Short mmCIF file of C-alpha atoms in Angstrom, two decimals:
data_model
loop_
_atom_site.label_atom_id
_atom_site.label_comp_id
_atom_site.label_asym_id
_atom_site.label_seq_id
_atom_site.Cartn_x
_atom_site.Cartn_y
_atom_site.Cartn_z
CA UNK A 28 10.12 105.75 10.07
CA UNK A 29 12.00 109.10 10.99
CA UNK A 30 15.47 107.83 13.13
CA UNK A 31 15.09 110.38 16.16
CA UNK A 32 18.49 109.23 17.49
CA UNK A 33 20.53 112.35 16.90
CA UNK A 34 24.30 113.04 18.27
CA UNK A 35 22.50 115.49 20.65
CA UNK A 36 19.86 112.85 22.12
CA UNK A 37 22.29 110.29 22.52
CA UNK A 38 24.63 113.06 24.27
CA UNK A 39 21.82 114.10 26.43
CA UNK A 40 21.23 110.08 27.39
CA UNK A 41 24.57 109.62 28.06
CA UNK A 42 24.87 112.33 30.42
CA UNK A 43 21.72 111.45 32.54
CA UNK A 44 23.70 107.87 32.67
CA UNK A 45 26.56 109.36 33.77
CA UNK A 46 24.68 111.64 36.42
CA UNK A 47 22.68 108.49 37.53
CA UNK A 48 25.33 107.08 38.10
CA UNK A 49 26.72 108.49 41.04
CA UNK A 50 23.37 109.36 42.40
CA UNK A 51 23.24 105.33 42.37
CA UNK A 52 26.18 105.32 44.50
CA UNK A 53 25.43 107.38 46.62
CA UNK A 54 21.92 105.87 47.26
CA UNK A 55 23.74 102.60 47.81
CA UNK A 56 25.78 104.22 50.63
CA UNK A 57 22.60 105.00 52.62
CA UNK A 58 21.53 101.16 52.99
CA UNK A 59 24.90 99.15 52.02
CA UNK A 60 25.96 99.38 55.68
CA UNK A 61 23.20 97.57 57.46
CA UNK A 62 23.46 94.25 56.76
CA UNK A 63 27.63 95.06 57.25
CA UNK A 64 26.69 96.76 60.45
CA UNK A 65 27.22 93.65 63.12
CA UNK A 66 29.97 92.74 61.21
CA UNK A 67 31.63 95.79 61.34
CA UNK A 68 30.64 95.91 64.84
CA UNK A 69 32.96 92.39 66.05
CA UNK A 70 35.76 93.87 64.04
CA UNK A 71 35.68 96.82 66.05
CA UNK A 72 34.52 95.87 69.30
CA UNK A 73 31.71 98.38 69.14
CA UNK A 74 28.21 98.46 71.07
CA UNK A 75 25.12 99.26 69.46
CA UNK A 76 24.96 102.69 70.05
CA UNK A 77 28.15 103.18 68.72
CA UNK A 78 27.62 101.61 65.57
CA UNK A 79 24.19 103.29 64.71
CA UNK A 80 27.20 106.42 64.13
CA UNK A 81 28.02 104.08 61.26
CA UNK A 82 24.99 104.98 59.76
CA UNK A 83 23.75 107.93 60.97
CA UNK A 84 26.95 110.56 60.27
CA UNK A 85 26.04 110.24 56.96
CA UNK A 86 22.80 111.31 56.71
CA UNK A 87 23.15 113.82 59.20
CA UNK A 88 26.43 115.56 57.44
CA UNK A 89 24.40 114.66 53.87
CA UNK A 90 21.05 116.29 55.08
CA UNK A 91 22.71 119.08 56.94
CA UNK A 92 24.88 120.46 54.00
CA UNK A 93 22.05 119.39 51.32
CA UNK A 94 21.23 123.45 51.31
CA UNK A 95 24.52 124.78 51.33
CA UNK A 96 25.43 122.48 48.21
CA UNK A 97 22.37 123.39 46.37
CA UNK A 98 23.14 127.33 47.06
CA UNK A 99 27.26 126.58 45.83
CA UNK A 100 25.88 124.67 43.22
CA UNK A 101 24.07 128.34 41.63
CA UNK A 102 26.85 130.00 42.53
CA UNK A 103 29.83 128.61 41.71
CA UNK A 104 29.22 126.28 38.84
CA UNK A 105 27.03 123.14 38.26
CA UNK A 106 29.91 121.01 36.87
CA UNK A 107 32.63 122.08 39.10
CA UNK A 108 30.89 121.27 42.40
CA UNK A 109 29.65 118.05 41.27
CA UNK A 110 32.92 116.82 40.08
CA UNK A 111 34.28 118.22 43.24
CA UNK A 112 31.55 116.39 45.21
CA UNK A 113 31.99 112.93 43.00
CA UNK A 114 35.81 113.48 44.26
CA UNK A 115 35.42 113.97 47.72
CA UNK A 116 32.72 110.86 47.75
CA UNK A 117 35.19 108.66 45.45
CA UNK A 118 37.76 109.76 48.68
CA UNK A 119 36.19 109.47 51.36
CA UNK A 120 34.77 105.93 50.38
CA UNK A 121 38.52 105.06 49.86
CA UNK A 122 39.08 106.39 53.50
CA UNK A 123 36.51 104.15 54.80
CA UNK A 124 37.78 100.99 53.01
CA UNK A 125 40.92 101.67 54.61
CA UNK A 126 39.86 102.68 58.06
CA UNK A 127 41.98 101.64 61.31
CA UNK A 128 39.32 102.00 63.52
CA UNK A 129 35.49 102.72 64.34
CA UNK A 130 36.61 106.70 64.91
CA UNK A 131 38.14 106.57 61.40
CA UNK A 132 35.53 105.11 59.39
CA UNK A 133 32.46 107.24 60.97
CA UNK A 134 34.98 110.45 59.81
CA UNK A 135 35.22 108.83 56.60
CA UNK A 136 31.16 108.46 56.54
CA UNK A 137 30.71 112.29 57.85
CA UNK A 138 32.70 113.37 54.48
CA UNK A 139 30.68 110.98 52.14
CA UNK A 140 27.58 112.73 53.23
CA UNK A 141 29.34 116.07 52.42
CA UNK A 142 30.48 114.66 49.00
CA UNK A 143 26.69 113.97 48.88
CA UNK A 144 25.57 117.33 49.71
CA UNK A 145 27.71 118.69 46.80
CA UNK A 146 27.02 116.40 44.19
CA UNK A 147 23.54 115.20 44.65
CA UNK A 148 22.21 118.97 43.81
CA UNK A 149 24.27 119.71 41.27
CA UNK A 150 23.40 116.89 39.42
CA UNK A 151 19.55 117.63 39.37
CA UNK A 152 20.19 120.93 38.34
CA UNK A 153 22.13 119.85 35.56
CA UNK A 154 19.75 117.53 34.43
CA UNK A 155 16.91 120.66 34.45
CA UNK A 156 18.93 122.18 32.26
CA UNK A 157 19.81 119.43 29.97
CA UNK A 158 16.03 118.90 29.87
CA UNK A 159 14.16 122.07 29.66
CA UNK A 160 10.60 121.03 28.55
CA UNK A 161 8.83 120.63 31.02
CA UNK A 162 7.63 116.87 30.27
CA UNK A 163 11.01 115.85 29.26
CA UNK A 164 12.37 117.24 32.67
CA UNK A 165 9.80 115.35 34.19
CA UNK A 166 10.90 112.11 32.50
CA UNK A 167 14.26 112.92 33.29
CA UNK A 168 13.98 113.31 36.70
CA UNK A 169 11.57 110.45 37.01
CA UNK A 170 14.30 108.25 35.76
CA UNK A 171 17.07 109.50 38.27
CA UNK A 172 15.12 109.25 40.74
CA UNK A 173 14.18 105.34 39.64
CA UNK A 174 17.96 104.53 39.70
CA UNK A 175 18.17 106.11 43.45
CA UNK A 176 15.39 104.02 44.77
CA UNK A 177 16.60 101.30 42.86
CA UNK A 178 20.50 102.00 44.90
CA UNK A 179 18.57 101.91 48.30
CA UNK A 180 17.47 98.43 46.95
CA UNK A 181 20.47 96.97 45.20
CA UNK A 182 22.64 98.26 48.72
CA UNK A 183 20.82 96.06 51.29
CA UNK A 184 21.26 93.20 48.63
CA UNK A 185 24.73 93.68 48.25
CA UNK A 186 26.24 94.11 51.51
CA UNK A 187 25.16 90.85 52.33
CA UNK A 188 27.23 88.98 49.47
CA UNK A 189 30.26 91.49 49.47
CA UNK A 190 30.42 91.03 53.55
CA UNK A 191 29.82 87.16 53.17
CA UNK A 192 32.07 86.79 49.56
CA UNK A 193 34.65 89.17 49.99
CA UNK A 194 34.96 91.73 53.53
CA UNK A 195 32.84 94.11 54.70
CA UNK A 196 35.53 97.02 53.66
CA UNK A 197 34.79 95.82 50.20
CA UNK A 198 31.19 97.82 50.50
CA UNK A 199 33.08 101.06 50.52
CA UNK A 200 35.94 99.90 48.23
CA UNK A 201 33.93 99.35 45.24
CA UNK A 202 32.53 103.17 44.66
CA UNK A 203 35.93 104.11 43.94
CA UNK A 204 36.39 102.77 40.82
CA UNK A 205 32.80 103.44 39.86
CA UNK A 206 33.21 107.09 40.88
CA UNK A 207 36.72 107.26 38.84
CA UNK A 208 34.42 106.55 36.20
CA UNK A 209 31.93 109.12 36.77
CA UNK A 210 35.29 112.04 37.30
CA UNK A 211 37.25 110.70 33.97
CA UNK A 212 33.79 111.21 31.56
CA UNK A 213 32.18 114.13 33.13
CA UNK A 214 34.29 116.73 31.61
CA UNK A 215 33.78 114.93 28.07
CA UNK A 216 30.29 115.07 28.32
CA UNK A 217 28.90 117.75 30.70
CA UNK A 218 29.80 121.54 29.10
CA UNK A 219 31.79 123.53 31.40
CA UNK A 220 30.79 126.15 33.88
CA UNK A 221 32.27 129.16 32.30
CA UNK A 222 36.09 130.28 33.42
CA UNK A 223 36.79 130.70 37.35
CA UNK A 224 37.00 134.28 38.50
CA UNK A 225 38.33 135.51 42.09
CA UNK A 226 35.90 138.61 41.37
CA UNK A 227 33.07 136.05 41.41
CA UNK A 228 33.77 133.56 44.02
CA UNK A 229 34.22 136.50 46.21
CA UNK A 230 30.41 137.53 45.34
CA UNK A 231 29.60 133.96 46.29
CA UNK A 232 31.29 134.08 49.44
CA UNK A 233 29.18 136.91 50.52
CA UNK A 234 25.93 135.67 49.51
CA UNK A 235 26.42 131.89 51.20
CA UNK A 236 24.57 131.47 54.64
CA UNK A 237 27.79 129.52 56.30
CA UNK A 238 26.45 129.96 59.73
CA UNK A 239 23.52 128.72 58.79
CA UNK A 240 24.92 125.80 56.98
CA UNK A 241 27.65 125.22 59.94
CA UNK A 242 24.41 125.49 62.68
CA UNK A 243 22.16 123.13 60.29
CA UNK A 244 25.30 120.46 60.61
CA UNK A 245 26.66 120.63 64.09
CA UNK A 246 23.07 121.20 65.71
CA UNK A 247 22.12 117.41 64.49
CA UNK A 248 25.25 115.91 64.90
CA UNK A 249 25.65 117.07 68.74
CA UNK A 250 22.28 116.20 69.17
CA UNK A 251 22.88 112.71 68.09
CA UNK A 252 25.98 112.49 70.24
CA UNK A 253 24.03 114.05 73.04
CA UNK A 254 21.56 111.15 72.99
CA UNK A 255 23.85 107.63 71.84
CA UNK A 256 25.59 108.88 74.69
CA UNK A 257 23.28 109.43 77.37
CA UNK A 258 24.66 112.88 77.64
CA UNK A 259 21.77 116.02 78.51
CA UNK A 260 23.93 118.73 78.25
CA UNK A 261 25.33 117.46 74.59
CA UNK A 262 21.41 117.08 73.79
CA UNK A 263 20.43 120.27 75.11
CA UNK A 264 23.58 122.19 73.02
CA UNK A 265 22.42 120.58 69.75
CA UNK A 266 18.71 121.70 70.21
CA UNK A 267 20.09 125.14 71.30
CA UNK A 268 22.52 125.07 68.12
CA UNK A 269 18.89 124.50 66.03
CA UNK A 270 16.78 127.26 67.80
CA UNK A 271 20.36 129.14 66.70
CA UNK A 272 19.54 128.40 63.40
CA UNK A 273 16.64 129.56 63.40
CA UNK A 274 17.69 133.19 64.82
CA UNK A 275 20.15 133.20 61.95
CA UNK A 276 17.99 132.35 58.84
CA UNK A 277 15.53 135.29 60.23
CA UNK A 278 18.21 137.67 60.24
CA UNK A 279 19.90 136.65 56.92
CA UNK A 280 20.32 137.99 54.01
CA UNK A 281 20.45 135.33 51.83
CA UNK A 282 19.55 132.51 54.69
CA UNK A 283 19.83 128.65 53.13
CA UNK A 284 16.00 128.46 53.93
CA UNK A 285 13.51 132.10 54.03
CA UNK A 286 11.17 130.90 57.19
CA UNK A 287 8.61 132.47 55.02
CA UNK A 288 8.68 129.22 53.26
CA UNK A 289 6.74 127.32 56.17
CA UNK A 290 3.92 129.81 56.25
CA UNK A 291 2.48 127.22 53.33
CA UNK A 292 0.76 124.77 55.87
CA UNK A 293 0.72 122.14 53.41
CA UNK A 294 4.70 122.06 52.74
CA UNK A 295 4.88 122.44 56.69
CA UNK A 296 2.93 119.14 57.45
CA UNK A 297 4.80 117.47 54.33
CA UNK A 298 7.78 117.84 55.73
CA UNK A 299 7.05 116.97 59.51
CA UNK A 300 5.32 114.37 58.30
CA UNK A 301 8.39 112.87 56.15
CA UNK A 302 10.52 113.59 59.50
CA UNK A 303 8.13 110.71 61.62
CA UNK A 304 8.31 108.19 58.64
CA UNK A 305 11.62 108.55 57.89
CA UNK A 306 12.61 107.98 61.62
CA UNK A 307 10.51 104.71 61.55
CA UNK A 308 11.96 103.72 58.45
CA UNK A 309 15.86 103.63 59.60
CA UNK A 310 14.76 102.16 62.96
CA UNK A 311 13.33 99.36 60.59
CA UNK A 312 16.58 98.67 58.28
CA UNK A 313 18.97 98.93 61.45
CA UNK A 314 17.04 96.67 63.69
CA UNK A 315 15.87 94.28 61.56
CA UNK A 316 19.31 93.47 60.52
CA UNK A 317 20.61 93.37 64.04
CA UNK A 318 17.37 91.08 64.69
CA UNK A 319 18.47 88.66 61.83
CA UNK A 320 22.14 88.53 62.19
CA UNK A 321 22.29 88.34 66.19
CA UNK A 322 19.16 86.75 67.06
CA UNK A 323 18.18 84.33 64.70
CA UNK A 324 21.76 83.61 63.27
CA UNK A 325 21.63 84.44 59.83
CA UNK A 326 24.95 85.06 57.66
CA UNK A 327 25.32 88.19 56.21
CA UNK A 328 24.37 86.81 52.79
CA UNK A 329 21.58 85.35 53.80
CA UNK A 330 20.16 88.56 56.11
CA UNK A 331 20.48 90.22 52.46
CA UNK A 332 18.58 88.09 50.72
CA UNK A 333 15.99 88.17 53.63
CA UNK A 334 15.45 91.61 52.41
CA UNK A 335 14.10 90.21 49.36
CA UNK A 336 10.39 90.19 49.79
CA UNK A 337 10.77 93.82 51.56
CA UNK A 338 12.53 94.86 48.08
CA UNK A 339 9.49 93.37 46.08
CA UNK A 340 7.34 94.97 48.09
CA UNK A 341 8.93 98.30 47.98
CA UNK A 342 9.63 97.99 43.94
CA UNK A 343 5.44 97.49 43.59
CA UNK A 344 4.37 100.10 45.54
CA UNK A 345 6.54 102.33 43.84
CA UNK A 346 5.05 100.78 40.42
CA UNK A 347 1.50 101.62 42.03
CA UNK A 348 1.75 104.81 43.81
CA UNK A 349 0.90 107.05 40.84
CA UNK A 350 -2.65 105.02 40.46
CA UNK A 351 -2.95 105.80 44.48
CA UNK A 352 -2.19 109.01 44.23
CA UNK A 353 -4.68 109.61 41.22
CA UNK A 354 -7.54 107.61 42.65
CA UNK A 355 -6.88 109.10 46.81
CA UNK A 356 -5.06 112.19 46.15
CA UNK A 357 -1.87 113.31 47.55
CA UNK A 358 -3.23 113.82 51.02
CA UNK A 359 -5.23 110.27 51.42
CA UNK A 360 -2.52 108.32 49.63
CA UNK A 361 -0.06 109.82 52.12
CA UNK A 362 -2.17 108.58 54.87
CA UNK A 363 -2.37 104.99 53.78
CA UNK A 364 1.33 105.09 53.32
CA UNK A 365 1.90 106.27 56.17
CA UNK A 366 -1.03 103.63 58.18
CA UNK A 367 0.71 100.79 56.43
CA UNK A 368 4.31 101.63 57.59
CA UNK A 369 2.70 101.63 61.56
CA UNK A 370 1.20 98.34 60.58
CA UNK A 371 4.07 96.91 60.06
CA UNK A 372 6.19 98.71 62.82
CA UNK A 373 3.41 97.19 65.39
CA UNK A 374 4.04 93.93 64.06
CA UNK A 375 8.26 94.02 64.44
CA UNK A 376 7.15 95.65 68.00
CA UNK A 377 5.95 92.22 68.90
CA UNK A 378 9.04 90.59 67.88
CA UNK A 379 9.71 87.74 70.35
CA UNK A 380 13.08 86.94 71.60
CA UNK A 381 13.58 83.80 69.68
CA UNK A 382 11.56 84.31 66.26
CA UNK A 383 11.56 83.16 62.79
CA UNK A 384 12.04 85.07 60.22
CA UNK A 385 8.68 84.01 57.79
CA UNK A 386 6.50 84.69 60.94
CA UNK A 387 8.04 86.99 62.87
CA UNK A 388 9.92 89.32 60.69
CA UNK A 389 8.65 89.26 57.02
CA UNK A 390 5.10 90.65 57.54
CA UNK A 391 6.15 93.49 58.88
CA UNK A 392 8.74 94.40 56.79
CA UNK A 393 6.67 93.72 54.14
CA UNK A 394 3.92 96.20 55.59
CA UNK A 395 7.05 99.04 56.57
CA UNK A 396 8.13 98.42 52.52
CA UNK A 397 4.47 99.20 51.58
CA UNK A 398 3.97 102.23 53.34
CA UNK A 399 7.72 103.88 52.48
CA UNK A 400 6.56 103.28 48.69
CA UNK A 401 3.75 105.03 48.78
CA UNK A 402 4.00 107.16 51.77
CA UNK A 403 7.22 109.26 51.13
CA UNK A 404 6.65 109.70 47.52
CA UNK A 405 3.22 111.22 48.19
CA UNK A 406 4.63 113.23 50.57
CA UNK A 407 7.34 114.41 48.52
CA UNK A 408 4.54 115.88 46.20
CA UNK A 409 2.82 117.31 48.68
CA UNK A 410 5.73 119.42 49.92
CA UNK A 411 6.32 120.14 46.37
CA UNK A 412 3.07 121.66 46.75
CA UNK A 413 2.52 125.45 45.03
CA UNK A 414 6.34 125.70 44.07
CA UNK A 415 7.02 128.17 41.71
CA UNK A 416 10.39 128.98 39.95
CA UNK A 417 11.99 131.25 42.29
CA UNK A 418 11.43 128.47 45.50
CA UNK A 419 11.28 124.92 43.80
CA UNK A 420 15.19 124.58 44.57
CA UNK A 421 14.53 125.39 47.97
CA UNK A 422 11.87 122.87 48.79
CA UNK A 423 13.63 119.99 47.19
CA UNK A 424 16.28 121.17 48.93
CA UNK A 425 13.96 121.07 51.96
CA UNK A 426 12.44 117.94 51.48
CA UNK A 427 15.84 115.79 50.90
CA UNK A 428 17.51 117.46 53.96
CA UNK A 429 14.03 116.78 56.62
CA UNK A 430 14.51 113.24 54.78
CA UNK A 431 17.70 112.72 55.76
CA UNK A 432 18.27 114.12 59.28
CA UNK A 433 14.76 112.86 60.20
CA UNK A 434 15.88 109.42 59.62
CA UNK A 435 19.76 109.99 61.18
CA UNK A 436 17.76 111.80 64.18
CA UNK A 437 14.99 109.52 64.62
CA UNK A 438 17.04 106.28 64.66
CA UNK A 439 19.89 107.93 67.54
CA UNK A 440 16.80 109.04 69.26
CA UNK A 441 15.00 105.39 69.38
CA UNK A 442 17.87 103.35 69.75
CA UNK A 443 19.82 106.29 72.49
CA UNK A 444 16.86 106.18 74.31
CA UNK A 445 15.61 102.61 74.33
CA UNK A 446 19.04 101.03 75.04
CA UNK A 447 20.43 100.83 78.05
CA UNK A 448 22.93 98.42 77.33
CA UNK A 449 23.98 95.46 75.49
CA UNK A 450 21.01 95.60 72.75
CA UNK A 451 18.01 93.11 73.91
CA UNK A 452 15.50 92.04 72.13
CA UNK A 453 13.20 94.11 74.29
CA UNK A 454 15.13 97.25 73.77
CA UNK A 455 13.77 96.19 69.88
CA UNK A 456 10.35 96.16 70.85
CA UNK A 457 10.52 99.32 72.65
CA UNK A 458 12.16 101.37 69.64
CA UNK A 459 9.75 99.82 67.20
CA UNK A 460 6.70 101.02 69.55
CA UNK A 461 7.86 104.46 69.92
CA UNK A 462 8.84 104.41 66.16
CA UNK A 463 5.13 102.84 65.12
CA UNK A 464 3.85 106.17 68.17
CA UNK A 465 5.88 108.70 65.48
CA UNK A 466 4.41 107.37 62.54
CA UNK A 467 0.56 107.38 64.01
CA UNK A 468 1.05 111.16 65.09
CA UNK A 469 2.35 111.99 61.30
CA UNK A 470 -0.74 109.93 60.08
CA UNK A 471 -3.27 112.06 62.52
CA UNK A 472 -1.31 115.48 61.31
CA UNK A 473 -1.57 115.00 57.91
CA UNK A 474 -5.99 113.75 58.68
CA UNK A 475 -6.18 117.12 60.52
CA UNK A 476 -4.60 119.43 57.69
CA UNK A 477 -7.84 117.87 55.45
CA UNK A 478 -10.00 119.54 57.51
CA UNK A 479 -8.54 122.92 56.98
CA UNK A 480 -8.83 125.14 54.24
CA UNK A 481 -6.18 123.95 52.26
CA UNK A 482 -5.85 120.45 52.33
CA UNK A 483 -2.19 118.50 51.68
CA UNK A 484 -3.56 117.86 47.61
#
């Protein structure tokens, strides 16, 4: 039999390891904190709202800068700005280990999602170009974006035995040496980017959309602020900082996102859509751990392993969504996901105020696991939908960032506007009501675009 291990393949392998790598990371960062999260919080002496920061100033500097790192990454060099991003993460994870105080470690969480926002792109776009068939790009890809799902898994699972084992500054502490992996190989197996001119970076400055970018990031984060805080005017800036944004990118010259873009309905609903289940989706990881921890007195270890069945569940409908996809198309399969994810929402809406955790909590986050499986995935397709070479960047780019700050915005919004105090069990059922509301609406969308011309397929 013909060997077809050649120095090149096994280059090419090593690389997407290498690249994987850090995109597992960085996946763990999005869930690692939960279970942490009411730990961190006695440490600190922080309320609720306060701590959902914790969480949420990552995503929203992450999905806010996602465009902006995808348009340095063209510019200025594929391998420089994700070994400048794998730095900054490697950093700012240090930062967070060490912090003093709440303040510290949500700064140290707003520059991980920027580290994110560099590297993340840069990294798929190497990987296209390690890859340039078409069906081994496709393979590629498939596998790094296994290993990410896999980090949203393996970081609720871990927090709970490096917070009960160790200390809960231990969840940022070990990407450092993990990420001084990632920076020490990189240059010995990624080519580099060609030699740095001033002539050059100078054309790049000119052709970035900063105050797009800047408006994309602060409009989020203010609005976030605006509502944790009970604050309107904060609130009303950061939606007046968005409609800003919007007056930029149709002035632009080179805007982060043409607006022309959303005249495809089907992208458009995608992408709403994803904003609704997203939003439900971080209500479900924050609350649910609060609901274990504080209510029915689980350790931290054992709140992780509670997320067991909800990581089985998510692992199988990940295994089975390409059969749903095949047998409802993109459209029907994104309806189920998205029906199954308010199933289970309703059901944690009806948590009572001294539960158990097989009854009570497992069957709906069982159902919520279901539904993200097969619910964002076929959404991601369908606001992949009718991408050609000269936009596909941009509505990855798209669909990562409306991701991201849906779930960042969604969760301030639900837990902002359903506490009013010390968190209650009630304030729970309230957040999971509106957040089971959200998901319905996306589900009734995404049935009305089937009846127009050009159905999300």
């Amino acid at each position: 039999m013909k060997n077809t291990h050649t120095p090149a393949r096994d280059r090419r392998a090593l690389t997407l390891a290498l690249l994987s790598l850090l995109q597992f990371l960085i996946a763990i960062d999005v869930t690692v904190v939960n279970v942490a999260v009411p730990t961190i919080g006695a440490h600190f002496h922080a309320g609720t709202s306060a701590l959902s920061w914790v969480v949420t100033g990552y995503t929203v500097v992450g999905g806010g800068l996602l465009l902006l790192g995808g348009r340095l990454t063209d510019l200025l060099g594929r391998r420089r700005m994700f070994l400048l991003g794998a730095g900054l993460f490697a950093l700012a994870s240090l930062a967070a280990g060490l912090a003093p105080n709440l303040e510290a470690l949500i700064a140290a969480r707003f520059a991980q999602g920027a580290g994110e926002a560099l590297a993340s792109p840069a990294a798929m776009s190497l990987i296209a170009l390690l890859y340039p068939a078409p069906e081994e790009r496709a393979r590629a890809l498939g596998i790094w974006g296994a290993i990410s799902a896999s980090g949203l898994v393996v970081g609720v699972l871990l927090s709970g035995a490096i917070v009960q084992l160790l200390h809960w500054r231990w969840i940022f502490g070990i990407n450092v040496p993990v990420a001084a992996v990632v920076l020490l190989a990189t240059p010995a197996l990624v080519g580099p980017d060609g030699p740095w001119r001033a002539d050059r970076a100078g054309r790049a400055g000119r052709r970035l959309d900063l105050p797009g970018a800047a408006l994309l990031t602060a409009g989020p984060l203010l609005l976030v602020f605006g509502v944790l805080r009970h604050s309107v005017p904060a609130a009303l800036a950061g939606c007046v900082l968005l409609g800003a944004f919007v007056a930029v990118e149709r002035r632009a010259k080179n805007p982060l996102v043409p607006l022309g873009f959303f005249a495809h309905r089907t992208r458009t609903v995608a992408n709403a859509a994803t904003v609704l289940l997203s939003a439900g989706l971080s209500t479900t990881f924050f609350l649910a751990t609060l609901y274990l921890q504080d209510v029915l007195g689980l350790t931290p270890l054992q709140a992780g392993l509670a997320y067991l069945p909800f990581c089985a569940s998510l692992l199988v409908a990940m295994a089975v969504v390409g059969r749903v996809v095949q047998a409802l198309g993109t459209a029907y399969a994104s309806v189920a996901g998205l029906l199954l994810t308010a199933a289970g929402l309703a059901l944690l809406a009806r948590l009572p105020d001294r539960g158990s955790l097989w009854a009570d909590v497992l069957p709906g986050m069982v159902a919520v696991a279901a539904g993200m499986g097969i619910g964002l995935i076929a959404l991601q397709n369908a606001a992949l939908s009718d991408v050609t070479e000269a936009d596909a960047g941009t509505a990855s780019g798209v669909q990562r960032s409306v991701d991201q700050l849906g779930g960042s915005l969604g969760l301030s919004v639900l837990v902002g506007g359903s506490f009013t105090g010390a968190a209650q069990v009630a304030d729970f059922r309230v957040a999971f009501g509106w957040a089971t509301g959200g998901v319905l609406v996306a589900a009734a969308g995404v049935l009305l675009a089937l009846r127009e011309k050009r159905p999300v397929e």
